[in-house]
Short mmCIF file of C-alpha atoms in Angstrom, two decimals:
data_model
loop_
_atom_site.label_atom_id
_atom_site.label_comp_id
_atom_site.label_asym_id
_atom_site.label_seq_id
_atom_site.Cartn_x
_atom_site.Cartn_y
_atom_site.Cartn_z
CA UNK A 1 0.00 0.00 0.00
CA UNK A 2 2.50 2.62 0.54
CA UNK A 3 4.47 1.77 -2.36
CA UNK A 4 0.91 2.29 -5.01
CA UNK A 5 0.26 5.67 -2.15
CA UNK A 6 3.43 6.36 -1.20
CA UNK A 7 1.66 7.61 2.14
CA UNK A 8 1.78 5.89 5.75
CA UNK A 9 -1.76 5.38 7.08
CA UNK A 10 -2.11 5.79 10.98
CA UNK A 11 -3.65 3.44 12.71
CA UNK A 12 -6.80 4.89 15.69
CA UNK A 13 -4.91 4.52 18.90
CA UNK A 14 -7.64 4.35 21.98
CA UNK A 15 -5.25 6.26 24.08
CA UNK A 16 -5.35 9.32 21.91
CA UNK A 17 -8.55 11.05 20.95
CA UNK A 18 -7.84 12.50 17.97
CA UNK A 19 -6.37 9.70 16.25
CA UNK A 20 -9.62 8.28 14.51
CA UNK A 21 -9.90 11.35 13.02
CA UNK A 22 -6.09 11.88 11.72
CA UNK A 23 -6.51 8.37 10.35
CA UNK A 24 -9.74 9.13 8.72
CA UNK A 25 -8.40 12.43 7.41
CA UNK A 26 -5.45 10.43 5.84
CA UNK A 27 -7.77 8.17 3.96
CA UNK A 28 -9.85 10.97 2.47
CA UNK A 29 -6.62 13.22 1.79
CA UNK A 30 -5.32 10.11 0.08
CA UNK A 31 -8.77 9.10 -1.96
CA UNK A 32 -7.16 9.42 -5.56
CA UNK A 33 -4.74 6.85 -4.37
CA UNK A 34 -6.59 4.42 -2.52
CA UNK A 35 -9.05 3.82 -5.82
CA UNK A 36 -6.03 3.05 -7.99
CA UNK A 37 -4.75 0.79 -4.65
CA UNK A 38 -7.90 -0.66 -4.44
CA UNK A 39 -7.65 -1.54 -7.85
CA UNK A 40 -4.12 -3.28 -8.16
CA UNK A 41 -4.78 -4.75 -4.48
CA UNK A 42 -7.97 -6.63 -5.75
CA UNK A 43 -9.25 -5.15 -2.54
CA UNK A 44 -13.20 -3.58 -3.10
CA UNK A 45 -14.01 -0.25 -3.19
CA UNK A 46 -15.78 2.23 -0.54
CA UNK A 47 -19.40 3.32 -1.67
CA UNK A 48 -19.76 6.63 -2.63
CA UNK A 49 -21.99 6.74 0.36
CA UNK A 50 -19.14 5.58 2.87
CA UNK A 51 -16.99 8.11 0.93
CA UNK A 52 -19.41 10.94 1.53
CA UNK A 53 -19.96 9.53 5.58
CA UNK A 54 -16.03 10.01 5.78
CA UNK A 55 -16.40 13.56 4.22
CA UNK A 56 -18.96 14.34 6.73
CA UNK A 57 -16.96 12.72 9.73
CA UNK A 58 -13.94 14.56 9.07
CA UNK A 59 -16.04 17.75 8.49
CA UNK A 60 -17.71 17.11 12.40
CA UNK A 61 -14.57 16.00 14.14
CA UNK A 62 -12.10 18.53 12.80
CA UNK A 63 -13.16 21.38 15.26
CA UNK A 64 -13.21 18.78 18.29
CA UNK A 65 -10.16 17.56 17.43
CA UNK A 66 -8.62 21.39 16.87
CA UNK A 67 -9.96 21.83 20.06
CA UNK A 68 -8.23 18.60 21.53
CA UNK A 69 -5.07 20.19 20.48
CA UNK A 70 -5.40 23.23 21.66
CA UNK A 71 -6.32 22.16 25.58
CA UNK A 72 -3.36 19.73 25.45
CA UNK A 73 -0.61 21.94 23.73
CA UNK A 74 2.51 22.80 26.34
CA UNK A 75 2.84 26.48 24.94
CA UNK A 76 -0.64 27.99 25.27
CA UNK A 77 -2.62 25.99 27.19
CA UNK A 78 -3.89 28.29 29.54
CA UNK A 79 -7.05 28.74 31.83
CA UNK A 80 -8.01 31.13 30.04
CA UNK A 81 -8.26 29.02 26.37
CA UNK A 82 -11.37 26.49 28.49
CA UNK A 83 -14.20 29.02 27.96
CA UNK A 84 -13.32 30.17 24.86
CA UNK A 85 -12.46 27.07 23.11
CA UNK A 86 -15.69 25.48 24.44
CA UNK A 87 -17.80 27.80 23.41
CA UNK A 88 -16.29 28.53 19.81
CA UNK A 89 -16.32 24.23 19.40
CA UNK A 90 -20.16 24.37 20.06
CA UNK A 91 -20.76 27.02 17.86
CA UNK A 92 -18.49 25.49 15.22
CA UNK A 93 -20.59 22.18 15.75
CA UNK A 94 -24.43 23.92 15.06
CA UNK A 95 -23.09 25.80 12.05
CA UNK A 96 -22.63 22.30 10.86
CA UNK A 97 -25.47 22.02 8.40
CA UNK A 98 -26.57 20.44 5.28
CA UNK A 99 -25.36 16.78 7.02
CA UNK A 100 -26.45 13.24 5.68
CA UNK A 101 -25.10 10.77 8.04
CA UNK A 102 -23.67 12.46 10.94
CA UNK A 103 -26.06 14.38 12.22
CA UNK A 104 -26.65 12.10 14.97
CA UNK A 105 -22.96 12.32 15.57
CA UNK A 106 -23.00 16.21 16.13
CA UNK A 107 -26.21 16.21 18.16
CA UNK A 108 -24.34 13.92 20.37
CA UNK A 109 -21.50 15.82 20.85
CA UNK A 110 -23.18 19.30 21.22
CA UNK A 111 -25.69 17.30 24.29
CA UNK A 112 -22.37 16.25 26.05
CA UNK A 113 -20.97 19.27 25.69
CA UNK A 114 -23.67 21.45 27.30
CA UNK A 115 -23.76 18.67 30.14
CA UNK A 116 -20.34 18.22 30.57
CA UNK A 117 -19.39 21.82 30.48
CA UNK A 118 -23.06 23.64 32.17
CA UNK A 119 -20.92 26.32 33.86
CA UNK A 120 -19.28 27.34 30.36
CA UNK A 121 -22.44 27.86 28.91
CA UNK A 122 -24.57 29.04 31.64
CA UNK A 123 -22.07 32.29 33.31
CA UNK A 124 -24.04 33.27 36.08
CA UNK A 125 -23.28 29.39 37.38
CA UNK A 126 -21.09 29.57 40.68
CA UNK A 127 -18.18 27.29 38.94
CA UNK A 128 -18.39 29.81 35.87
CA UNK A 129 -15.82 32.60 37.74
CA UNK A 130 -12.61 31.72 37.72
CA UNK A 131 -13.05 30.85 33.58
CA UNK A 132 -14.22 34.22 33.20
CA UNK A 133 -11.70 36.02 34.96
CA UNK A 134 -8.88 33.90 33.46
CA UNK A 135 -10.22 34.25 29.73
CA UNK A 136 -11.33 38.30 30.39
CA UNK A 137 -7.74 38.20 31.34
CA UNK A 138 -6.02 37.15 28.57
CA UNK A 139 -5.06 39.66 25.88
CA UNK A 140 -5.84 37.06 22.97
CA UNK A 141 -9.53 36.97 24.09
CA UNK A 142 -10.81 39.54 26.37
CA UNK A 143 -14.22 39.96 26.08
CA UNK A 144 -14.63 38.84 22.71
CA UNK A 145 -15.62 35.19 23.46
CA UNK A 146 -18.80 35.91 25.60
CA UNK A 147 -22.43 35.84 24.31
CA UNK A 148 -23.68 38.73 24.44
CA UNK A 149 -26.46 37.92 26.79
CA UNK A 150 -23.86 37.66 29.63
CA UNK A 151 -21.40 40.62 28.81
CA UNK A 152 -22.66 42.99 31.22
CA UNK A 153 -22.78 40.19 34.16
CA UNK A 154 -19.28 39.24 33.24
CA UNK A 155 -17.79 42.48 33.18
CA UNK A 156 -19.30 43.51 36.46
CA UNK A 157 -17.34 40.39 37.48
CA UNK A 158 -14.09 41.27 36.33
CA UNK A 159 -14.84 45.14 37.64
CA UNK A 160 -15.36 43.67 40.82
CA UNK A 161 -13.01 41.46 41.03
CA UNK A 162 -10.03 43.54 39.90
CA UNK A 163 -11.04 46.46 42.73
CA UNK A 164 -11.19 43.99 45.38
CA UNK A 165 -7.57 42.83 44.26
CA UNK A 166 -6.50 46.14 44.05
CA UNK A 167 -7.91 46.66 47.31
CA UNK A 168 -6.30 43.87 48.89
CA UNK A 169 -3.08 44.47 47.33
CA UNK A 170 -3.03 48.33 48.58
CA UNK A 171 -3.73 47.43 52.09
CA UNK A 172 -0.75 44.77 52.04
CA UNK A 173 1.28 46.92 50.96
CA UNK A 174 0.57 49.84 53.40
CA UNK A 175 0.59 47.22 56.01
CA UNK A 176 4.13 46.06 54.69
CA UNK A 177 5.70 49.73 54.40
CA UNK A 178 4.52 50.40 57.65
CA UNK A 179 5.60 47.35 59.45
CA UNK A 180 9.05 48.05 57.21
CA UNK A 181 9.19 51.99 59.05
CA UNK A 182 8.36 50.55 62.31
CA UNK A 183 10.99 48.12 62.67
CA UNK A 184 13.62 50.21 60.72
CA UNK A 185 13.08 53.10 63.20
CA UNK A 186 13.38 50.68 66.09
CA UNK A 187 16.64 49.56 64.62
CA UNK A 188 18.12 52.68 64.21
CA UNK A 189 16.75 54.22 67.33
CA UNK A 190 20.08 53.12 69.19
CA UNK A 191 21.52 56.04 66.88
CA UNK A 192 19.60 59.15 68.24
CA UNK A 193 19.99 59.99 72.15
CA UNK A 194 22.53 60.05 74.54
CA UNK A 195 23.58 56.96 74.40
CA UNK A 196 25.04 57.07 71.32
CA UNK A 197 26.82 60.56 71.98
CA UNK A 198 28.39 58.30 74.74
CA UNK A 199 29.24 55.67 73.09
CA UNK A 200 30.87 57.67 70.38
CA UNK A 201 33.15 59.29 72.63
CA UNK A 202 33.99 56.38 74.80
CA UNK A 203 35.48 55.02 71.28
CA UNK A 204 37.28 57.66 70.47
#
């Protein structure tokens, strides 16, 4: 086979979730190739229909699996990607239309998405703050991820949020600078008085 394709062909590894799809994507990149394969090979040849259900599989799972990549990369995986990458992967999935075979497949996903992942959709939820704040955050997103139904509750929570830091960082630090002026002018206390006029001249 990969002397007619001159192409390796993964094979699905259960361990990896996005390998069905690379392996499917391989077979449909290499189409033109597998026919003549099929061909030399004896081997019989996909259906149009199974050739259109791997067109349509590819066309589902490539956003999922984009999405896969993204929460598992070492560079930018960031709290801040969760929200955002959820909720673009759901849209991505309903703008999925004009489907034959997989729209089971899609309806599937989208359901275990909005179950899995209630406090992405649904920002007023308790467990929906620190995804907000961390994805508000960061300068790649700001506030450009979040439906509009929910900007004004989300940036009364990063308003919020950012004064009560500030707060809470202002207060440490007076606390610090004053603990710092205290104890410095209880060191150097020894220096002013008669005491150290005596001491001075006793030394010299």
């Amino acid at each position: 086979l990969y002397d007619i394709c001159n192409a390796k062909f993964p094979v699905p590894i259960i361990t990896r979730w996005n390998s069905m799809y690379y392996a499917v994507k391989k077979v449909i990149t290499n189409k033109e190739k597998l026919l003549v394969a099929f061909d030399e090979l004896k081997l019989n040849k996909l259906k149009q229909s199974e050739w259109a259900f791997l067109d349509e599989y590819c066309l589902i799972m490539e956003p999922l699996a984009t999405s896969l990549d993204l929460m598992q990369g070492e560079k930018n995986c960031f709290l801040g990607y969760v929200a955002p990458t959820i909720i673009a992967l759901r849209l991505k999935l309903i703008q999925s239309t004009h489907l034959i075979y997989c729209k089971p497949l899609v309806y599937s996903i989208i359901k275990s998405l909005e179950e899995r992942f209630k406090y992405i959709f649904d920002l007023t939820h308790i467990k929906s703050k620190p995804f907000i704040l961390s994805a508000i955050s960061h300068p790649k997103f700001k506030l450009s991820w979040v439906p509009g139904r929910y900007l004004a509750v989300c940036k009364q929570l990063f308003i919020t949020d950012f004064n009560l830091q500030y707060a809470i960082e202002n207060r440490t630090d007076e606390n610090g600078s004053d603990d710092n002026e205290n104890s410095d002018h209880e060191f150097y206390q020894i220096l002013s008085g008669d005491s150290f006029l005596e001491n001075q001249i006793s030394v010299q």
